[in-house]
Coordinates of C-alpha atoms (C1' of nucleotides) in Angstrom, one line a residue:
Chain U
M1 CA -37.4 -1.2 -9.6
P2 CA -34.1 -3.6 -9.2
A3 CA -32.3 -3.6 -5.3
S4 CA -28.7 -2.0 -6.9
T5 CA -26.1 -2.8 -5.0
G6 CA -26.7 -0.6 -2.7
R7 CA -23.5 1.1 -2.8
P8 CA -23.4 4.9 -1.8
A9 CA -23.2 7.8 -3.9
A10 CA -22.7 10.2 -0.5
P11 CA -19.2 9.7 1.7
E12 CA -20.0 7.1 3.9
V13 CA -18.5 4.9 6.4
I14 CA -18.8 1.8 6.9
W15 CA -19.4 1.5 10.6
T16 CA -22.5 4.0 10.6
R17 CA -23.8 1.2 7.7
P18 CA -26.2 -1.0 10.2
E19 CA -25.2 -4.5 9.9
R20 CA -28.6 -6.2 9.0
A21 CA -31.5 -4.1 7.3
A22 CA -34.6 -4.3 9.3
R23 CA -36.6 -6.2 7.1
G24 CA -35.8 -8.5 4.4
P25 CA -34.6 -12.2 4.1
R26 CA -32.1 -13.3 6.8
P27 CA -29.1 -12.9 5.6
A28 CA -26.6 -16.2 5.1
H29 CA -23.2 -14.5 6.8
N30 CA -22.1 -11.5 8.6
R31 CA -19.9 -9.5 9.2
A32 CA -17.3 -11.3 11.3
E33 CA -17.3 -14.3 9.3
I34 CA -16.1 -12.3 5.8
A35 CA -13.6 -10.7 7.5
A36 CA -12.5 -13.4 9.0
A37 CA -12.0 -15.8 6.3
A38 CA -10.1 -12.7 4.3
V39 CA -7.8 -12.6 7.1
R40 CA -7.4 -15.9 6.5
I41 CA -6.6 -15.6 3.1
A42 CA -4.2 -12.7 2.9
D43 CA -2.5 -14.9 6.2
A44 CA -1.9 -17.7 4.3
E45 CA -1.5 -16.6 0.1
G46 CA -0.8 -12.5 0.4
I47 CA -2.5 -10.3 0.0
D48 CA -3.1 -9.8 -3.3
A49 CA -4.9 -13.1 -3.0
V50 CA -7.7 -11.4 -1.2
S51 CA -10.3 -10.7 -3.8
M52 CA -13.8 -10.5 -3.9
R53 CA -14.4 -14.1 -5.7
R54 CA -12.4 -15.3 -3.2
V55 CA -13.5 -14.4 -0.4
A56 CA -16.8 -15.1 -1.3
A57 CA -15.7 -18.4 -2.6
E58 CA -13.9 -18.8 1.4
V59 CA -17.3 -18.2 3.1
G60 CA -19.4 -19.6 0.2
A61 CA -21.3 -17.4 -1.2
G62 CA -21.9 -16.7 -4.6
T63 CA -19.3 -13.1 -6.1
M64 CA -22.2 -10.5 -5.7
S65 CA -23.7 -11.8 -2.9
L66 CA -20.8 -10.2 -0.6
Y67 CA -21.4 -6.5 -2.5
N68 CA -24.7 -6.5 0.3
Y69 CA -22.4 -6.8 3.5
V70 CA -19.1 -5.1 2.0
P71 CA -20.2 -2.7 -0.1
R72 CA -16.6 -1.7 -2.1
K73 CA -13.1 -3.6 -1.2
E74 CA -11.7 -0.5 0.3
D75 CA -14.6 -1.3 3.4
L76 CA -13.2 -4.7 3.1
H77 CA -9.9 -4.1 3.7
E78 CA -11.0 -1.8 6.7
L79 CA -13.1 -4.4 8.1
M80 CA -9.5 -6.8 8.1
V81 CA -7.4 -4.7 10.2
D82 CA -10.1 -3.9 12.2
A83 CA -10.4 -7.9 12.7
V84 CA -6.3 -8.2 14.0
T85 CA -7.0 -5.1 15.7
G86 CA -9.0 -6.5 18.1
E87 CA -6.5 -9.3 18.8
Y88 CA -4.4 -7.2 21.3
E89 CA -5.2 -8.2 24.7
L90 CA -5.8 -5.5 26.4
P91 CA -5.5 -5.5 30.6
E92 CA -8.2 -4.1 32.4
E93 CA -6.1 -1.2 33.4
P94 CA -3.0 -0.3 33.1
S95 CA -0.4 -0.9 35.5
G96 CA 0.8 3.2 36.2
D97 CA 4.3 2.6 34.8
W98 CA 3.4 4.3 31.1
R99 CA 7.1 3.3 29.9
A100 CA 6.7 0.3 30.1
D101 CA 2.7 -0.4 29.1
L102 CA 3.9 1.9 25.8
L103 CA 6.7 -0.5 25.2
A104 CA 4.5 -3.5 25.6
L105 CA 1.8 -2.6 23.5
A106 CA 5.0 -2.1 21.2
R107 CA 5.9 -4.8 21.6
A108 CA 2.6 -6.9 20.8
S109 CA 2.4 -4.3 17.8
R110 CA 4.7 -6.0 16.2
D111 CA 4.0 -9.2 17.3
L112 CA 1.0 -8.8 15.6
L113 CA 2.5 -7.2 12.1
R114 CA 4.4 -10.3 12.2
R115 CA 2.2 -12.5 12.6
H116 CA -0.3 -10.2 9.7
P117 CA 2.4 -9.0 7.6
W118 CA 0.3 -7.7 5.1
V119 CA -1.1 -4.7 7.2
P120 CA 2.1 -2.5 6.2
R121 CA 0.7 -2.9 2.7
L122 CA -2.8 -1.9 4.0
Y123 CA -2.5 1.1 6.4
T124 CA -2.0 4.1 4.2
S125 CA -5.4 2.9 2.4
V126 CA -7.1 2.8 5.8
H127 CA -8.4 5.5 8.3
G128 CA -8.1 3.4 11.2
F129 CA -10.8 4.1 13.8
S130 CA -13.0 1.2 14.0
P131 CA -14.4 0.2 16.4
N132 CA -11.2 -1.8 17.9
G133 CA -8.8 0.7 16.5
L134 CA -11.2 3.6 18.7
R135 CA -10.8 0.8 21.9
Y136 CA -7.4 0.7 21.4
L137 CA -6.3 4.2 21.5
E138 CA -8.3 4.2 24.0
H139 CA -6.4 2.0 26.0
C140 CA -3.4 3.7 24.6
L141 CA -4.3 7.3 25.9
A142 CA -5.0 5.3 29.9
A143 CA -1.8 3.9 30.1
L144 CA -0.6 7.4 29.1
E145 CA -2.9 8.9 32.3
G146 CA 0.6 9.6 33.9
L147 CA 2.9 11.5 31.4
D148 CA 2.6 15.1 32.1
E149 CA 1.9 16.1 28.9
D150 CA -0.8 17.3 27.2
D151 CA -3.6 15.6 24.7
A152 CA -1.9 16.7 21.5
T153 CA 1.4 15.5 22.8
K154 CA 0.6 12.4 24.0
M155 CA -1.2 11.9 20.5
E156 CA 2.5 12.6 19.0
L157 CA 3.8 10.7 21.1
L158 CA 1.5 7.6 20.3
A159 CA 1.5 8.5 16.6
V160 CA 5.4 8.5 16.5
V161 CA 5.5 4.5 18.3
H162 CA 3.2 3.6 15.9
G163 CA 5.0 5.5 12.7
A164 CA 7.5 3.8 14.3
V165 CA 6.5 0.2 14.7
M166 CA 5.5 -0.1 11.7
T167 CA 8.4 1.0 10.0
Y168 CA 10.8 -1.3 11.3
V169 CA 8.1 -4.4 10.9
G170 CA 7.5 -3.0 7.5
N171 CA 10.8 -3.3 6.5
E172 CA 11.2 -6.8 8.5
V173 CA 8.3 -8.1 6.5
A174 CA 7.8 -7.0 2.9
T175 CA 10.2 -8.9 0.9
Q176 CA 9.2 -12.7 2.8
E177 CA 5.0 -10.2 2.0
R178 CA 6.3 -9.3 -1.6
S179 CA 7.9 -12.1 -3.4
R180 CA 5.1 -14.4 -2.6
A181 CA 4.2 -15.6 -6.1
L182 CA 8.1 -14.4 -7.4
P183 CA 9.3 -18.2 -8.9
W184 CA 12.4 -18.1 -5.7
T185 CA 13.1 -17.7 -1.8
P186 CA 12.9 -13.8 0.0
L187 CA 16.3 -15.6 1.4
E188 CA 17.6 -15.2 -2.3
E189 CA 16.6 -12.4 -3.3
Q190 CA 17.5 -11.3 -0.3
A191 CA 21.3 -12.1 -1.1
A192 CA 20.7 -10.6 -4.5
R193 CA 19.9 -7.3 -3.2
M194 CA 22.6 -7.2 -0.7
A195 CA 25.5 -8.8 -2.8
Y196 CA 24.8 -5.3 -5.2
L197 CA 23.8 -3.0 -2.6
T198 CA 28.0 -4.5 -1.6
D199 CA 29.1 -4.4 -4.8
R200 CA 27.9 -0.6 -5.5
V201 CA 29.1 0.9 -2.5
G202 CA 32.4 -0.9 -2.7
G203 CA 33.3 1.9 -5.5
G204 CA 34.0 4.4 -3.4
A205 CA 31.0 7.0 -4.6
Y206 CA 29.2 6.3 -1.4
P207 CA 32.7 6.2 2.2
R208 CA 30.5 6.7 4.7
L209 CA 27.7 4.3 3.6
A210 CA 30.1 2.1 3.0
A211 CA 31.9 2.3 6.8
A212 CA 28.6 2.4 8.0
L213 CA 27.5 -1.4 6.2
A214 CA 30.6 -2.3 7.3
N215 CA 30.5 -1.7 10.8
A216 CA 27.1 -3.0 11.2
G217 CA 28.2 -6.9 10.4
P218 CA 26.3 -9.9 9.8
A219 CA 24.1 -10.2 12.1
V220 CA 22.1 -7.2 13.8
D221 CA 20.0 -8.6 16.8
L222 CA 16.6 -7.1 15.2
D223 CA 15.0 -7.2 18.2
A224 CA 17.7 -5.8 20.6
Y225 CA 17.2 -3.0 17.9
F226 CA 13.6 -2.5 18.6
E227 CA 13.6 -1.8 22.4
R228 CA 16.8 0.5 21.5
T229 CA 14.9 2.5 19.5
I230 CA 11.5 2.8 21.2
G231 CA 13.0 2.9 24.0
R232 CA 14.5 6.3 22.8
I233 CA 11.3 7.8 21.0
L234 CA 9.6 7.0 24.5
D235 CA 12.5 9.0 26.8
A236 CA 12.0 11.9 23.8
Y237 CA 8.4 12.0 25.5
G238 CA 8.4 12.7 29.4
R239 CA 12.5 12.0 30.3
G240 CA 11.8 8.7 32.6
G241 CA 8.4 8.9 34.1
P242 CA 7.5 6.4 36.7
R243 CA 11.2 5.0 35.5
E244 CA 13.6 7.4 36.2
D245 CA 13.3 11.1 38.1
R246 CA 14.7 13.1 35.4
G247 CA 17.5 13.5 33.9
G248 CA 18.3 17.1 33.6
D249 CA 15.8 20.4 32.7
A250 CA 12.3 20.4 32.3
Chain C
M1 CA 14.3 -19.9 -30.8
P2 CA 12.2 -16.6 -29.8
A3 CA 13.5 -13.7 -27.8
S4 CA 10.9 -14.3 -24.7
T5 CA 10.4 -10.9 -22.2
G6 CA 13.8 -11.4 -20.6
R7 CA 11.8 -11.7 -17.5
P8 CA 14.4 -13.1 -15.1
A9 CA 14.3 -16.4 -13.2
A10 CA 16.9 -15.9 -10.5
P11 CA 16.5 -13.2 -7.9
E12 CA 17.6 -9.8 -9.6
V13 CA 17.5 -6.3 -9.1
I14 CA 16.8 -3.9 -11.3
W15 CA 19.5 -1.9 -11.3
T16 CA 21.9 -4.6 -12.2
R17 CA 20.5 -5.2 -15.4
P18 CA 22.5 -2.5 -17.7
E19 CA 19.9 -0.5 -19.5
R20 CA 21.4 -0.8 -23.1
A21 CA 22.4 -4.6 -24.1
A22 CA 25.7 -4.4 -26.3
R23 CA 23.8 -6.3 -29.6
G24 CA 20.4 -5.4 -31.1
P25 CA 18.8 -2.2 -32.4
R26 CA 19.1 1.3 -30.9
P27 CA 16.2 1.1 -28.2
A28 CA 13.2 4.0 -28.9
H29 CA 13.3 5.2 -25.2
N30 CA 14.9 4.7 -22.0
R31 CA 14.1 3.9 -18.1
A32 CA 14.6 8.3 -17.6
E33 CA 11.8 8.8 -20.0
I34 CA 9.3 5.7 -18.9
A35 CA 10.1 6.8 -15.1
A36 CA 9.4 10.3 -15.7
A37 CA 6.1 9.1 -17.8
A38 CA 4.5 7.0 -15.3
V39 CA 5.5 9.7 -12.3
R40 CA 3.2 12.7 -14.7
I41 CA 0.6 10.0 -14.6
A42 CA 0.9 8.8 -11.0
D43 CA 1.2 12.4 -9.9
A44 CA -2.1 13.3 -12.4
E45 CA -4.1 10.5 -12.0
G46 CA -3.0 8.8 -9.0
I47 CA -1.0 5.3 -9.0
D48 CA -3.9 3.3 -9.8
A49 CA -3.6 4.8 -13.3
V50 CA -0.7 4.0 -14.1
S51 CA -0.7 0.6 -15.6
M52 CA 1.7 -1.1 -18.1
R53 CA -0.5 -0.1 -21.0
R54 CA -1.1 3.7 -20.0
V55 CA 2.1 4.2 -19.7
A56 CA 3.3 2.7 -22.8
A57 CA 1.4 5.1 -25.0
E58 CA 2.1 8.0 -22.9
V59 CA 5.4 7.4 -23.9
G60 CA 4.5 6.1 -27.3
A61 CA 5.2 2.0 -27.0
G62 CA 3.3 -0.7 -27.4
T63 CA 2.2 -1.9 -24.5
M64 CA 4.3 -5.1 -24.6
S65 CA 7.4 -3.0 -26.0
L66 CA 8.0 -1.1 -22.0
Y67 CA 8.9 -5.1 -21.1
N68 CA 11.9 -4.7 -22.7
Y69 CA 12.7 -1.9 -19.8
V70 CA 11.3 -3.1 -17.6
P71 CA 10.7 -6.7 -16.4
R72 CA 8.7 -5.7 -13.9
K73 CA 5.9 -3.7 -13.1
E74 CA 6.9 -3.9 -8.9
D75 CA 10.2 -2.9 -11.1
L76 CA 8.3 0.0 -12.5
H77 CA 7.1 1.5 -8.4
E78 CA 11.1 1.4 -8.2
L79 CA 11.7 3.0 -10.9
M80 CA 9.3 6.0 -10.0
V81 CA 10.4 6.1 -6.0
D82 CA 14.1 6.4 -7.4
A83 CA 12.7 9.2 -9.8
V84 CA 11.2 10.9 -7.1
T85 CA 14.0 10.9 -4.6
G86 CA 16.2 12.0 -7.5
E87 CA 14.8 15.4 -6.8
Y88 CA 15.9 16.5 -3.3
E89 CA 18.5 19.1 -3.9
L90 CA 21.2 18.2 -2.0
P91 CA 24.3 21.0 -0.8
E92 CA 27.6 19.3 -2.6
E93 CA 29.0 19.8 1.7
P94 CA 26.6 19.3 4.7
S95 CA 26.4 22.6 6.8
G96 CA 28.4 21.4 10.5
D97 CA 25.1 21.7 12.3
W98 CA 23.8 17.9 11.6
R99 CA 20.5 19.1 13.8
A100 CA 19.5 21.5 11.7
D101 CA 20.9 19.8 8.6
L102 CA 18.3 16.6 9.9
L103 CA 15.3 19.3 10.5
A104 CA 15.9 20.2 6.4
L105 CA 15.9 17.1 4.9
A106 CA 12.8 15.8 7.1
R107 CA 10.5 19.3 5.2
A108 CA 12.4 18.3 2.2
S109 CA 11.4 14.9 2.0
R110 CA 7.0 16.1 3.1
D111 CA 7.7 18.8 0.5
L112 CA 8.2 15.4 -1.3
L113 CA 5.8 13.5 -0.3
R114 CA 3.3 16.2 -0.5
R115 CA 4.2 16.4 -4.6
H116 CA 4.2 12.9 -4.9
P117 CA 1.4 11.8 -2.7
W118 CA 1.4 8.2 -3.9
V119 CA 4.7 7.3 -2.3
P120 CA 3.9 6.1 1.2
R121 CA 1.5 3.4 -1.6
L122 CA 4.3 2.1 -2.7
Y123 CA 6.7 2.9 0.3
T124 CA 6.2 -0.8 2.2
S125 CA 6.5 -2.3 -1.4
V126 CA 10.2 -1.2 -2.5
H127 CA 13.3 -1.7 -1.4
G128 CA 14.9 1.8 -0.8
F129 CA 18.0 1.0 -2.6
S130 CA 18.3 2.9 -5.7
P131 CA 21.2 4.8 -7.2
N132 CA 19.2 7.9 -5.9
G133 CA 18.1 6.4 -2.6
L134 CA 22.1 5.2 -2.0
R135 CA 23.2 9.5 -3.4
Y136 CA 20.2 10.3 -0.4
L137 CA 21.5 8.4 2.4
E138 CA 25.1 9.0 2.1
H139 CA 24.0 12.3 2.5
C140 CA 22.0 11.8 5.7
L141 CA 25.2 10.5 6.7
A142 CA 27.5 13.1 6.0
A143 CA 25.3 15.6 7.7
L144 CA 25.0 13.5 10.9
E145 CA 28.9 13.2 11.2
G146 CA 28.9 16.0 14.2
L147 CA 26.3 13.8 16.1
D148 CA 28.3 11.0 18.7
E149 CA 26.9 7.8 18.4
D150 CA 28.3 4.6 16.7
D151 CA 27.3 3.6 13.0
A152 CA 24.2 2.2 14.3
T153 CA 22.6 4.5 15.7
K154 CA 23.0 7.2 13.1
M155 CA 20.7 4.7 10.5
E156 CA 18.1 4.2 13.6
L157 CA 17.5 7.4 14.2
L158 CA 17.1 8.6 10.1
A159 CA 15.1 5.1 9.9
V160 CA 12.9 6.6 12.7
V161 CA 12.5 10.3 11.2
H162 CA 11.6 9.0 8.0
G163 CA 8.9 6.5 8.9
A164 CA 7.7 9.5 11.4
V165 CA 7.9 11.9 7.9
M166 CA 6.3 8.8 6.3
T167 CA 3.7 8.4 8.7
Y168 CA 2.7 12.2 9.0
V169 CA 2.4 13.4 5.4
G170 CA 1.5 9.8 4.9
N171 CA -1.6 10.1 6.3
E172 CA -2.0 13.8 5.7
V173 CA -2.2 12.8 2.0
A174 CA -4.0 9.3 1.6
T175 CA -7.6 10.7 1.2
Q176 CA -7.1 12.5 -1.3
E177 CA -4.9 10.0 -3.0
R178 CA -7.8 7.3 -1.8
S179 CA -11.3 9.1 -3.1
R180 CA -9.5 9.8 -6.5
A181 CA -11.9 7.7 -8.1
L182 CA -15.0 7.8 -6.0
P183 CA -18.3 9.9 -6.3
W184 CA -16.8 12.4 -3.9
T185 CA -14.2 14.8 -2.8
P186 CA -11.7 14.3 0.0
L187 CA -13.7 17.0 2.3
E188 CA -16.9 15.1 2.0
E189 CA -15.4 12.3 3.0
Q190 CA -13.1 13.8 5.5
A191 CA -16.8 15.8 6.7
A192 CA -18.8 12.1 7.3
R193 CA -15.7 10.1 9.0
M194 CA -15.7 12.8 11.3
A195 CA -19.7 13.1 12.3
Y196 CA -19.0 9.5 12.6
L197 CA -16.0 9.8 14.9
T198 CA -17.7 12.1 17.4
D199 CA -21.0 10.6 16.8
R200 CA -18.7 7.2 18.4
V201 CA -16.8 8.7 21.1
G202 CA -19.8 10.7 22.4
G203 CA -21.3 8.5 23.6
G204 CA -18.9 7.8 26.8
A205 CA -17.4 4.4 25.3
Y206 CA -14.2 6.5 25.5
P207 CA -13.3 9.2 28.0
R208 CA -10.3 9.6 27.5
L209 CA -10.5 9.1 23.9
A210 CA -13.8 12.1 23.6
A211 CA -11.0 14.1 26.0
A212 CA -8.2 14.7 23.7
L213 CA -10.5 15.4 20.7
A214 CA -11.8 17.5 22.8
N215 CA -8.9 19.2 23.6
A216 CA -7.6 19.1 19.7
G217 CA -10.0 21.4 18.7
P218 CA -11.0 22.4 15.2
A219 CA -7.8 24.0 13.6
V220 CA -4.8 21.8 14.0
D221 CA -1.4 23.5 12.5
L222 CA 0.4 21.0 10.9
D223 CA 2.9 22.1 9.9
A224 CA 4.0 23.2 13.8
Y225 CA 2.4 19.8 14.5
F226 CA 5.4 18.0 12.4
E227 CA 7.8 20.8 13.4
R228 CA 7.4 19.7 17.1
T229 CA 7.1 16.0 16.4
I230 CA 11.1 15.8 14.5
G231 CA 12.7 18.2 17.7
R232 CA 11.4 15.4 19.7
I233 CA 12.8 12.7 18.1
L234 CA 15.9 14.6 16.5
D235 CA 16.9 15.5 20.7
A236 CA 16.0 11.8 21.9
Y237 CA 19.4 11.3 19.9
G238 CA 22.2 13.6 21.1
R239 CA 21.4 15.7 22.7
G240 CA 21.6 19.2 21.6
G241 CA 24.2 18.6 19.1
P242 CA 26.1 21.6 18.3
R243 CA 22.8 24.4 18.9
E244 CA 22.3 24.1 22.9
D245 CA 25.2 22.4 24.6
R246 CA 23.8 19.8 26.8
G247 CA 20.7 19.7 29.1
G248 CA 22.1 17.4 32.0
D249 CA 23.7 13.8 31.9
A250 CA 25.5 12.0 29.1
Chain B
dC1 C1' 29.4 -9.7 -44.8
dC2 C1' 26.0 -12.3 -42.4
dC3 C1' 24.0 -14.0 -38.1
dC4 C1' 22.2 -13.5 -34.4
dA5 C1' 20.4 -11.6 -30.1
dC6 C1' 18.2 -8.3 -29.8
dT7 C1' 14.2 -4.5 -30.3
dA8 C1' 9.4 -4.0 -31.1
dC9 C1' 4.3 -5.7 -30.9
dG10 C1' -0.1 -7.8 -32.2
dT11 C1' -2.9 -11.5 -30.0
dA12 C1' -4.9 -14.5 -26.3
dC13 C1' -5.2 -15.7 -21.5
dG14 C1' -7.0 -15.9 -16.8
dC15 C1' -7.8 -12.7 -13.6
dC16 C1' -9.9 -8.6 -11.2
dG17 C1' -13.6 -4.8 -8.9
dT18 C1' -18.3 -4.4 -9.7
dA19 C1' -22.7 -2.3 -12.7
dC20 C1' -27.4 -4.2 -14.2
dG21 C1' -31.9 -7.2 -14.4
dT22 C1' -34.2 -10.9 -12.1
dA23 C1' -36.1 -14.3 -8.6
dA24 C1' -36.5 -15.3 -3.9
dC25 C1' -38.4 -14.0 0.9
dT26 C1' -40.2 -11.4 5.3
dA27 C1' -41.2 -7.0 7.7
dC28 C1' -44.8 -3.9 7.9
dC29 C1' -49.5 -1.9 7.0
dA30 C1' -54.0 -1.5 4.9
Chain V
dT1 C1' -54.3 -11.6 6.4
dG2 C1' -52.7 -9.9 1.4
dG3 C1' -50.1 -7.0 -0.8
dT4 C1' -46.3 -4.7 -1.5
dA5 C1' -41.8 -2.7 -0.9
dG6 C1' -37.5 -3.4 0.6
dT7 C1' -34.3 -6.9 1.6
dT8 C1' -30.8 -11.2 0.5
dA9 C1' -28.7 -13.8 -3.2
dC10 C1' -26.5 -14.9 -7.3
dG11 C1' -25.6 -15.1 -12.8
dT12 C1' -24.4 -12.6 -16.6
dA13 C1' -20.9 -9.7 -18.4
dC14 C1' -18.0 -5.8 -19.8
dG15 C1' -13.9 -3.2 -19.9
dG16 C1' -9.4 -3.1 -17.7
dC17 C1' -5.6 -5.4 -16.0
dG18 C1' -0.4 -8.2 -16.2
dT19 C1' 1.7 -10.4 -18.3
dA20 C1' 3.3 -15.1 -21.5
dC21 C1' 4.2 -16.2 -26.3
dG22 C1' 4.5 -16.0 -31.1
dT23 C1' 6.9 -12.8 -35.0
dA24 C1' 8.9 -9.7 -37.9
dG25 C1' 12.8 -6.4 -38.6
dT26 C1' 17.7 -4.7 -37.0
dG27 C1' 22.2 -3.5 -36.7
dG28 C1' 26.9 -4.2 -34.5
dG29 C1' 31.4 -8.1 -33.6
dG30 C1' 33.4 -12.3 -35.4

DNA sequence: CCCCACTACGTACGCCGTACGTAACTACCA
DNA sequence: TGGTAGTTACGTACGGCGTACGTAGTGGGG
């Protein structure tokens, strides 16, 4: 009887599949090695360069051997996101100042996304409850211990902050990631798009947008922008927290 | 001299390329028709079913003829997003209550994303300043006329709200969109993932997460969740606006 | 009126994900 | 201890993808 590639016929989360089977020859590779190889390729050449063939070659295996470790390409993506999620250096205990801790976490997320600009494109197709994802989430909840809100609201806050970080860095990094195989540089593309935008907006059809663009000026400090935005969101939940005792109403 | 497919060697925004050339035969199709066909396919069969061949067949053209209208597949995606952005039914004038207007816009975005669940996956690879995108943005700025903040902050607010909507509906719709070619239903997959999650979290390694999941209970009202979240974000900017006159500090 | 830019599109190339078959290997059970 | 069943490794092959390129035909501006 043929072995088949072992792809599931019923829904299955990759993390429940045992890494190593009880019987049979000792596998020559493992998930961590494969995920690391895929991340290396994505960092260097973009997510589109990550194909089953390419990753297999990178770890020195035959293409189809990869399917013994990763049932579908989508699961490889899940492995990749989990691998980079493991890069968070989470302290043993939160500091007690939830606002400062969450801001630090947001900054860490921003830096991580800048290091791995392909993550946003994967994020809508990955579930997010990988082992390292759970660890990260648990730490976030620990950091929010001092916030006087119910659990649902805390989760909500985390989702909003996470979404905002993803949106900002995603936009920042999209051009760079998108134009990887194009015959021009991201800067040239940016310039062309800006030229189009000012031309289109200059027509007078979008007066408010024109004014906003004119006011924005040429150089925006992206990092300051980031801090302000995250700060606003944090202020929307548990106004002040331990940082600045209350403002007005409960 | 051969005509070539006319793909650009310098950066070019699709919207600057004239829809119809001055010379030559009358084209048999147009961008709107092509975009509509692609949207139809994506709605019915998922974004992965949208290939150049498939879209060309849908409009009744040869595969390579499509390249006369759309230089790269990525531009087809831009056309698609612009097409659905045109579905917003924007009133001539905002109501004067910026908070209510923005909430309504957020609801409209949510409904639009539910109708076209493939949009979030495209969003990180699309620039967003398409004609209908500009129209939408101009309307948002008009709605914010009554908000006492500078233009940069208004843009910031719009980005955060937009990001939150995208995050929420994106998550809601991801499973459904992802599992389109899988041999099991989204519900079965959801169940499998939930089983994994409760099993993993039950181990005691993630006490706070376990508590949060237990508190959340089985049925969360997603729409109420949505309203609360957007409301919080709006409150973070220009506290109250015309809705409820101030709370405490400026 | 004619020329040439433009449209239409068939063919072909090098990728992709992955189904399937075969051979070698090893842990367990009789 | 020998057999066997389950596993790993991986070559081959299929259908589909984006799209480069070449050719034939069309119709508006000089």
